[in-house]
């Protein structure tokens, strides 16, 4: 008999709407699994059982009172929230001991959208300090551990969210992506993770858009579940600096996930370019296998130049580093508590303070010129295919050694492919098509045109049908 934790989010929602499964049953099942299994995995920083059960009771009343058509799309579906966003009544640590984790007075915008859609908000998932690193180790909680091999990292910064989904502690999760923070853990944990188009999901009314690197997004075991979460979170708010091209009237992302993509033109590359970062043979094997599958499905695939070299004149790593340091400096920390920050966070903030404004502006200008060149040159392609990461999941502790500069270098070697699409704002997803001979997940990355999430979802769903992955279960997560 199928267990609750084996069911995808869309199936749970259907069973709740059909009065075949109660939200309270779902909530109690998830809470029991979190209590029993999470000490092994470190997915959560905080869980709020009383709040979750209260939400479940309210959802049950709605199920019994309202007609199915009047029920919100995620009613009774348990979802955790990344601990960089506010969840009303839950503490927010931002992964930092330099912050007092007082209960949040309200929800952040994407969290409020998920609550309005009927989701049971389980609690807060583990994240590195202020989301500054591509792995999930901090000073406020044990490290998040990859369910496929608990000695290895799940990546970051949405590492706790990915662990919760991969370990079947939740069917899907809220995450965020400022330099790959959804796609990195999706690849490492065998999940589908989607960074939407810039402006698709508003951070308002609380979060500033700044340079538009970061956005909320879904992590899920199935493409359809990711589309369901994206439909719930998508939307603009007054004062947003960026906007995404709208869907056609009456259309949803779920519609796209259920639609054949047609024959697509795909541009592929697997080289990190002049930065000279080697790509692991298992990663290249995954990339080649994805190419073969796309060809089998009737798509046209051709080689393209590495975007970082072809369009950014070799300055992308340095210029992105300037922006990343600036983002780290934007997190408010009391001056008398700066010493409590982790060395990498202090190093990034010091780097930002030492960067003159004209240098920052010049870096932004060069990046925008590169984006204009990139988007113009790749416009003929419906989708771009690349590795998500340059390496399979690495051991816990791999990054945090040798000082901050060495740490930053190791992070760059791990993830040289993702950040260019945070700068460009294009939608980008990691798809879990491959497992290494050692049994470790290795994702491939699909990137679309601005506003092209629908195409990515249609193609990813086609790949999922051809090479299913949701049935794969990490050892110990049954």
Coordinates of C-alpha atoms in Angstrom, one line a residue:
X1 CA 0.0 0.0 0.0
X2 CA 1.3 3.4 -1.0
X3 CA 2.5 5.5 2.0
X4 CA 1.6 9.2 2.3
X5 CA 5.2 10.3 2.0
X6 CA 5.5 8.4 -1.3
X7 CA 2.8 10.5 -2.9
X8 CA 3.6 13.6 -5.0
X9 CA 2.1 17.0 -4.1
X10 CA -0.4 17.0 -6.9
X11 CA -1.7 13.6 -5.9
X12 CA -2.0 14.6 -2.2
X13 CA -4.0 17.7 -3.3
X14 CA -6.3 15.5 -5.4
X15 CA -6.9 13.1 -2.5
X16 CA -7.7 15.9 -0.1
X17 CA -10.1 17.5 -2.5
X18 CA -11.8 14.1 -3.1
X19 CA -12.1 13.6 0.7
X20 CA -10.1 10.4 0.4
X21 CA -7.2 11.7 2.7
X22 CA -7.5 14.2 5.5
X23 CA -5.0 17.1 5.9
X24 CA -4.6 16.0 9.5
X25 CA -3.5 12.6 8.5
X26 CA -1.0 14.1 6.1
X27 CA 0.3 16.6 8.7
X28 CA 0.7 13.9 11.4
X29 CA 2.5 11.6 9.0
X30 CA 5.0 14.3 7.9
X31 CA 5.6 15.5 11.5
X32 CA 6.3 11.9 12.6
X33 CA 8.8 11.3 9.8
X34 CA 10.6 14.6 10.5
X35 CA 10.9 13.8 14.2
X36 CA 12.2 10.3 13.5
X37 CA 14.5 10.9 10.4
X38 CA 15.6 14.5 10.5
X39 CA 18.3 14.1 13.2
X40 CA 20.1 12.1 10.5
X41 CA 19.6 14.6 7.7
X42 CA 19.5 18.1 9.2
X43 CA 16.9 19.4 6.8
X44 CA 15.1 21.6 9.3
X45 CA 16.1 24.4 11.6
X46 CA 12.7 24.8 13.1
X47 CA 9.4 22.8 13.0
X48 CA 6.1 24.1 14.3
X49 CA 3.9 21.1 15.0
X50 CA 1.2 23.0 16.8
X51 CA 0.9 25.5 13.9
X52 CA 1.0 22.8 11.3
X53 CA -1.8 20.8 13.1
X54 CA -3.9 24.0 13.4
X55 CA -3.5 24.7 9.7
X56 CA -4.5 21.0 9.1
X57 CA -7.7 21.4 11.2
X58 CA -8.6 24.6 9.3
X59 CA -8.0 22.8 6.0
X60 CA -10.3 19.9 7.1
X61 CA -13.1 22.3 7.8
X62 CA -12.7 23.8 4.4
X63 CA -12.8 20.4 2.7
X64 CA -16.0 19.5 4.5
X65 CA -17.6 22.9 4.0
X66 CA -16.7 24.0 0.4
X67 CA -17.2 22.4 -3.0
X68 CA -14.1 21.0 -4.6
X69 CA -14.0 23.7 -7.2
X70 CA -13.8 26.4 -4.4
X71 CA -10.8 24.8 -2.7
X72 CA -7.3 26.3 -3.2
X73 CA -4.9 24.2 -5.3
X74 CA -2.5 23.2 -2.5
X75 CA -5.0 22.6 0.3
X76 CA -3.6 20.1 2.7
X77 CA -0.2 19.8 1.0
X78 CA 2.7 20.1 3.5
X79 CA 5.5 22.5 2.4
X80 CA 8.6 23.7 4.3
X81 CA 9.9 27.3 3.9
X82 CA 13.6 28.1 3.4
X83 CA 15.0 30.0 6.5
X84 CA 15.8 33.1 4.5
X85 CA 12.1 34.0 4.2
X86 CA 9.8 35.0 7.0
X87 CA 7.1 32.5 8.1
X88 CA 4.7 34.1 10.5
X89 CA 5.1 32.8 14.1
X90 CA 8.3 30.9 13.3
X91 CA 11.8 32.0 14.2
X92 CA 14.0 33.2 11.3
X93 CA 17.8 32.6 11.8
X94 CA 19.0 33.3 8.3
X95 CA 21.5 30.6 9.1
X96 CA 23.4 33.0 11.3
X97 CA 24.2 33.1 15.0
X98 CA 24.6 36.9 14.6
X99 CA 20.8 37.2 14.3
X100 CA 18.3 36.8 17.2
X101 CA 15.7 34.3 15.8
X102 CA 12.6 36.0 17.1
X103 CA 9.2 34.7 15.7
X104 CA 8.4 36.5 12.5
X105 CA 5.4 38.9 12.7
X106 CA 4.2 38.1 9.1
X107 CA 4.9 36.0 6.0
X108 CA 7.2 37.1 3.2
X109 CA 5.4 37.5 -0.1
X110 CA 6.0 34.0 -1.7
X111 CA 5.2 32.4 1.7
X112 CA 2.0 34.3 1.9
X113 CA 1.1 33.1 -1.6
X114 CA 1.7 29.5 -0.6
X115 CA -0.4 29.9 2.5
X116 CA -3.2 31.4 0.5
X117 CA -3.0 28.4 -1.9
X118 CA -3.8 26.2 1.1
X119 CA -0.4 24.7 1.9
X120 CA 0.5 23.4 5.3
X121 CA 3.6 25.3 6.2
X122 CA 5.8 22.8 8.1
X123 CA 8.6 25.0 9.4
X124 CA 12.0 26.4 8.3
X125 CA 14.6 24.5 6.3
X126 CA 18.4 24.8 6.9
X127 CA 20.4 27.2 4.9
X128 CA 23.9 28.6 5.0
X129 CA 24.5 32.0 6.6
X130 CA 22.5 34.6 4.6
X131 CA 22.5 32.1 1.7
X132 CA 26.1 33.1 0.9
X133 CA 27.5 29.7 0.1
X134 CA 26.7 26.7 -2.2
X135 CA 26.7 24.2 0.7
X136 CA 24.5 24.1 3.8
X137 CA 26.7 24.3 6.9
X138 CA 26.4 27.0 9.4
X139 CA 26.9 27.8 13.1
X140 CA 23.2 27.5 14.3
X141 CA 22.4 23.9 13.3
X142 CA 24.0 20.7 12.3
X143 CA 25.0 20.5 8.6
X144 CA 22.4 19.3 6.1
X145 CA 23.3 15.9 4.8
X146 CA 22.7 14.4 1.4
X147 CA 20.2 11.6 1.7
X148 CA 22.0 9.6 -1.1
X149 CA 25.2 9.7 1.0
X150 CA 25.0 11.4 4.4
X151 CA 28.8 12.0 4.3
X152 CA 28.2 14.4 1.4
X153 CA 26.7 17.8 1.0
X154 CA 23.3 18.4 -0.5
X155 CA 24.6 21.7 -1.9
X156 CA 23.0 25.0 -1.1
X157 CA 21.8 27.5 -0.3
X158 CA 18.4 25.7 -0.5
X159 CA 20.1 22.6 0.9
X160 CA 17.7 21.9 3.8
X161 CA 14.8 22.3 1.4
X162 CA 16.3 19.7 -1.0
X163 CA 17.1 17.3 1.8
X164 CA 13.5 17.5 3.1
X165 CA 12.1 16.6 -0.4
X166 CA 14.7 13.9 -1.3
X167 CA 14.3 12.2 2.1
X168 CA 10.5 12.2 1.8
X169 CA 10.0 14.5 4.7
X170 CA 7.9 16.7 2.4
X171 CA 6.6 16.3 -1.1
X172 CA 8.0 19.6 -2.4
X173 CA 9.5 22.7 -0.9
X174 CA 9.9 26.5 -1.2
X175 CA 13.5 27.6 -2.0
X176 CA 15.4 30.5 -3.4
X177 CA 18.1 31.0 -6.1
X178 CA 20.5 33.9 -6.2
X179 CA 23.5 32.1 -7.9
X180 CA 22.2 28.6 -8.3
X181 CA 20.8 28.0 -4.9
X182 CA 17.8 25.9 -6.2
X183 CA 19.5 24.2 -9.0
X184 CA 22.7 23.2 -7.1
X185 CA 20.8 21.2 -4.4
X186 CA 18.4 19.8 -7.0
X187 CA 21.3 18.3 -8.9
X188 CA 23.0 17.0 -5.8
X189 CA 19.8 15.5 -4.3
X190 CA 18.1 14.0 -7.5
X191 CA 15.3 16.6 -7.7
X192 CA 13.7 19.0 -10.2
X193 CA 14.5 22.6 -9.2
X194 CA 13.4 25.6 -11.2
X195 CA 14.7 29.1 -11.0
X196 CA 11.9 31.2 -12.6
X197 CA 12.3 34.2 -14.9
X198 CA 13.4 37.4 -13.1
X199 CA 10.2 39.1 -11.9
X200 CA 8.0 36.1 -12.1
X201 CA 7.7 35.8 -8.4
X202 CA 7.7 39.0 -6.4
X203 CA 9.8 39.3 -3.3
X204 CA 7.5 42.2 -2.1
X205 CA 6.4 43.8 -0.1
X206 CA 9.4 43.2 2.2
X207 CA 12.4 42.0 0.1
X208 CA 14.1 44.6 -2.2
X209 CA 14.8 43.5 -5.8
X210 CA 18.4 44.9 -5.7
X211 CA 20.2 43.7 -8.8
X212 CA 17.6 41.0 -9.4
X213 CA 19.9 38.0 -8.9
X214 CA 17.7 36.2 -6.5
X215 CA 14.2 34.7 -6.7
X216 CA 12.0 32.2 -4.9
X217 CA 11.2 29.0 -6.7
X218 CA 10.1 25.4 -6.3
X219 CA 12.0 22.2 -5.5
X220 CA 10.1 19.0 -6.2
X221 CA 10.3 15.3 -7.1
X222 CA 8.1 15.8 -10.2
X223 CA 7.8 18.5 -12.8
X224 CA 4.1 18.7 -12.3
X225 CA 4.6 19.5 -8.6
X226 CA 7.1 22.2 -9.4
X227 CA 4.6 23.8 -11.9
X228 CA 1.9 23.6 -9.2
X229 CA 4.1 25.6 -6.7
X230 CA 5.1 28.0 -9.4
X231 CA 1.5 28.8 -10.3
X232 CA 0.8 29.5 -6.6
X233 CA 3.8 31.8 -6.1
X234 CA 3.9 33.7 -9.4
X235 CA 2.7 37.2 -9.4
X236 CA 3.8 40.8 -9.4
X237 CA 3.4 43.5 -6.6
X238 CA 3.3 47.3 -6.8
X239 CA 6.8 48.7 -6.9
X240 CA 8.6 45.7 -8.3
X241 CA 11.6 46.7 -10.3
X242 CA 11.3 43.7 -12.7
X243 CA 8.4 42.0 -14.5
X244 CA 8.2 38.7 -16.4
X245 CA 6.4 38.2 -19.7
X246 CA 2.9 37.0 -18.7
X247 CA 1.3 33.7 -19.6
X248 CA -1.5 33.7 -22.1
X249 CA -4.9 34.6 -20.7
X250 CA -6.3 31.6 -18.8
X251 CA -3.1 29.6 -19.1
X252 CA -1.2 28.0 -16.2
X253 CA 2.3 26.5 -15.7
X254 CA 0.5 23.2 -14.8
X255 CA -1.0 23.3 -18.3
X256 CA 2.5 23.6 -19.8
X257 CA 3.8 20.7 -17.7
X258 CA 1.0 18.5 -19.2
X259 CA 1.7 19.7 -22.8
X260 CA 4.0 18.2 -25.5
X261 CA 6.8 20.6 -26.1
X262 CA 6.9 20.0 -29.9
X263 CA 10.3 19.8 -31.7
X264 CA 12.8 22.2 -30.1
X265 CA 16.1 23.6 -31.1
X266 CA 18.6 23.0 -28.3
X267 CA 22.0 24.6 -27.9
X268 CA 24.4 22.6 -25.8
X269 CA 27.8 23.2 -24.1
X270 CA 29.6 21.5 -21.3
X271 CA 32.8 23.5 -21.0
X272 CA 33.4 25.9 -18.1
X273 CA 35.4 28.1 -20.5
X274 CA 38.6 30.1 -20.0
X275 CA 38.3 29.9 -16.2
X276 CA 39.8 26.4 -16.7
X277 CA 37.6 24.6 -14.3
X278 CA 37.6 20.8 -15.1
X279 CA 34.3 19.0 -15.5
X280 CA 34.1 15.6 -13.8
X281 CA 33.7 12.6 -16.2
X282 CA 30.5 11.5 -14.5
X283 CA 29.1 15.0 -15.2
X284 CA 30.1 14.8 -18.8
X285 CA 28.5 11.4 -19.1
X286 CA 25.2 12.8 -17.7
X287 CA 25.4 15.7 -20.2
X288 CA 26.0 13.3 -23.1
X289 CA 23.2 11.0 -22.0
X290 CA 20.8 13.9 -21.8
X291 CA 21.9 14.9 -25.4
X292 CA 21.2 11.4 -26.7
X293 CA 17.8 11.4 -25.0
X294 CA 16.9 14.8 -26.5
X295 CA 17.9 13.5 -30.0
X296 CA 15.8 10.3 -29.4
X297 CA 12.8 12.5 -28.6
X298 CA 13.2 14.3 -31.9
X299 CA 14.8 17.5 -30.8
X300 CA 17.6 19.3 -32.7
X301 CA 20.8 19.6 -30.7
X302 CA 23.9 21.6 -31.7
X303 CA 27.0 22.8 -29.9
X304 CA 27.3 26.5 -28.9
X305 CA 30.2 28.5 -27.4
X306 CA 30.5 28.7 -23.6
X307 CA 28.4 31.8 -22.6
X308 CA 30.9 33.1 -20.1
X309 CA 33.6 33.3 -22.7
X310 CA 31.5 34.1 -25.8
X311 CA 29.6 37.1 -24.3
X312 CA 31.4 38.4 -21.2
X313 CA 34.9 39.0 -22.5
X314 CA 36.4 36.8 -19.8
X315 CA 35.4 39.2 -16.9
X316 CA 32.3 37.3 -15.7
X317 CA 33.9 35.6 -12.6
X318 CA 35.4 38.8 -11.3
X319 CA 32.3 40.9 -12.0
X320 CA 29.9 38.4 -10.5
X321 CA 32.1 38.2 -7.4
X322 CA 31.7 41.9 -7.0
X323 CA 27.9 41.5 -7.1
X324 CA 27.9 38.5 -4.8
X325 CA 29.9 40.3 -2.2
X326 CA 27.5 43.3 -2.4
X327 CA 24.6 41.0 -1.8
X328 CA 26.3 39.5 1.3
X329 CA 26.8 43.0 2.6
X330 CA 23.1 43.8 2.2
X331 CA 22.1 41.5 5.1
X332 CA 21.7 43.7 8.2
X333 CA 23.9 42.7 11.1
X334 CA 24.6 44.8 14.2
X335 CA 28.2 46.1 14.2
X336 CA 28.8 44.6 17.6
X337 CA 27.9 41.2 16.3
X338 CA 29.9 41.1 13.1
X339 CA 32.5 39.0 14.9
X340 CA 29.9 36.2 15.2
X341 CA 29.6 35.8 11.4
X342 CA 31.4 32.9 9.7
X343 CA 34.7 33.8 8.1
X344 CA 33.4 33.5 4.5
X345 CA 30.6 35.9 5.3
X346 CA 32.9 38.4 6.9
X347 CA 35.3 38.1 4.0
X348 CA 32.5 38.9 1.5
X349 CA 31.2 41.8 3.5
X350 CA 34.7 43.2 3.9
X351 CA 35.3 42.8 0.2
X352 CA 32.1 44.8 -0.5
X353 CA 33.1 47.6 1.8
X354 CA 36.5 47.8 0.1
X355 CA 34.9 48.1 -3.3
X356 CA 34.5 51.7 -4.6
X357 CA 31.1 52.5 -6.0
X358 CA 32.5 53.2 -9.5
X359 CA 34.0 49.7 -9.5
X360 CA 30.7 48.2 -8.6
X361 CA 28.9 50.2 -11.3
X362 CA 31.4 49.2 -13.9
X363 CA 31.0 45.5 -13.0
X364 CA 27.2 45.9 -13.3
X365 CA 27.6 47.6 -16.7
X366 CA 30.0 44.9 -18.1
X367 CA 27.6 42.2 -16.9
X368 CA 24.6 43.9 -18.6
X369 CA 26.5 44.2 -21.9
X370 CA 27.3 40.5 -21.6
X371 CA 23.7 39.7 -21.0
X372 CA 22.6 41.6 -24.0
X373 CA 25.1 39.8 -26.2
X374 CA 24.1 36.4 -24.6
X375 CA 20.4 36.8 -25.1
X376 CA 20.8 38.1 -28.7
X377 CA 23.2 35.2 -29.7
X378 CA 21.0 32.4 -28.1
X379 CA 17.7 33.7 -29.3
X380 CA 17.5 31.1 -32.1
X381 CA 17.5 28.3 -29.5
X382 CA 14.4 27.3 -27.5
X383 CA 16.5 25.8 -24.8
X384 CA 20.2 25.7 -23.7
X385 CA 21.6 22.4 -22.2
X386 CA 24.6 22.3 -19.9
X387 CA 25.7 20.6 -16.7
X388 CA 24.3 22.0 -13.5
X389 CA 27.5 21.4 -11.5
X390 CA 31.1 20.6 -12.5
X391 CA 31.3 17.8 -9.9
X392 CA 29.2 15.2 -8.2
X393 CA 28.2 15.9 -4.6
X394 CA 31.3 16.5 -2.5
X395 CA 32.0 15.5 1.1
X396 CA 30.8 17.7 4.0
X397 CA 33.6 19.9 5.0
X398 CA 35.0 20.1 1.5
X399 CA 34.6 23.8 1.1
X400 CA 35.3 25.1 4.6
X401 CA 39.0 24.8 4.7
X402 CA 42.1 26.9 3.9
X403 CA 40.5 30.3 4.6
X404 CA 37.7 32.3 2.8
X405 CA 39.6 32.9 -0.5
X406 CA 40.2 29.2 -0.9
X407 CA 36.6 28.5 0.1
X408 CA 35.3 30.8 -2.6
X409 CA 37.6 29.2 -5.1
X410 CA 36.3 25.7 -4.3
X411 CA 32.7 26.9 -4.6
X412 CA 33.5 28.3 -8.0
X413 CA 35.0 25.0 -9.0
X414 CA 31.9 23.2 -7.9
X415 CA 29.3 25.4 -9.6
X416 CA 30.7 27.4 -12.6
X417 CA 27.5 27.0 -14.7
X418 CA 24.5 28.4 -12.7
X419 CA 25.2 32.0 -11.9
X420 CA 25.2 33.4 -15.4
X421 CA 21.5 32.8 -15.6
X422 CA 20.9 34.7 -12.3
X423 CA 22.6 37.6 -14.0
X424 CA 20.7 37.3 -17.2
X425 CA 17.4 36.6 -15.4
X426 CA 16.5 33.7 -17.7
X427 CA 14.5 30.7 -16.3
X428 CA 16.7 27.7 -15.6
X429 CA 16.1 24.3 -14.2
X430 CA 18.1 21.3 -13.0
X431 CA 16.7 17.9 -14.2
X432 CA 17.7 14.7 -12.4
X433 CA 18.3 12.4 -15.4
X434 CA 21.5 10.6 -14.3
X435 CA 23.0 8.8 -11.3
X436 CA 26.8 8.1 -11.1
X437 CA 28.2 4.6 -10.8
X438 CA 28.6 5.4 -7.1
X439 CA 24.8 6.0 -6.8
X440 CA 25.0 9.8 -6.6
X441 CA 22.5 12.1 -8.5
X442 CA 23.9 14.3 -11.2
X443 CA 21.6 16.8 -12.8
X444 CA 21.6 18.6 -16.2
X445 CA 20.6 22.2 -16.6
X446 CA 18.0 23.4 -19.1
X447 CA 17.7 27.2 -19.6
X448 CA 15.1 29.0 -21.6
X449 CA 14.3 32.4 -23.1
X450 CA 13.0 35.1 -20.8
X451 CA 9.5 34.2 -19.8
X452 CA 10.1 30.6 -21.1
X453 CA 9.3 28.6 -18.0
X454 CA 6.5 26.9 -19.9
X455 CA 8.8 25.5 -22.5
X456 CA 11.2 24.3 -19.8
X457 CA 8.3 22.6 -17.9
X458 CA 7.0 20.9 -21.1
X459 CA 10.4 19.6 -22.1
X460 CA 11.3 18.5 -18.5
X461 CA 8.0 16.7 -18.2
X462 CA 8.7 14.9 -21.6
X463 CA 12.2 13.9 -20.3
X464 CA 10.6 12.7 -17.0
X465 CA 8.2 10.5 -18.9
X466 CA 11.0 9.0 -21.0
X467 CA 13.4 8.5 -18.1
X468 CA 11.4 8.6 -14.8
X469 CA 13.2 9.5 -11.7
X470 CA 10.6 10.1 -8.9
X471 CA 10.5 6.4 -8.0
X472 CA 14.2 6.5 -6.9
X473 CA 14.5 6.4 -3.2
X474 CA 17.7 7.3 -1.2
X475 CA 18.9 4.6 1.2
X476 CA 17.2 5.0 4.6
X477 CA 14.4 7.3 3.4
X478 CA 11.7 4.6 3.1

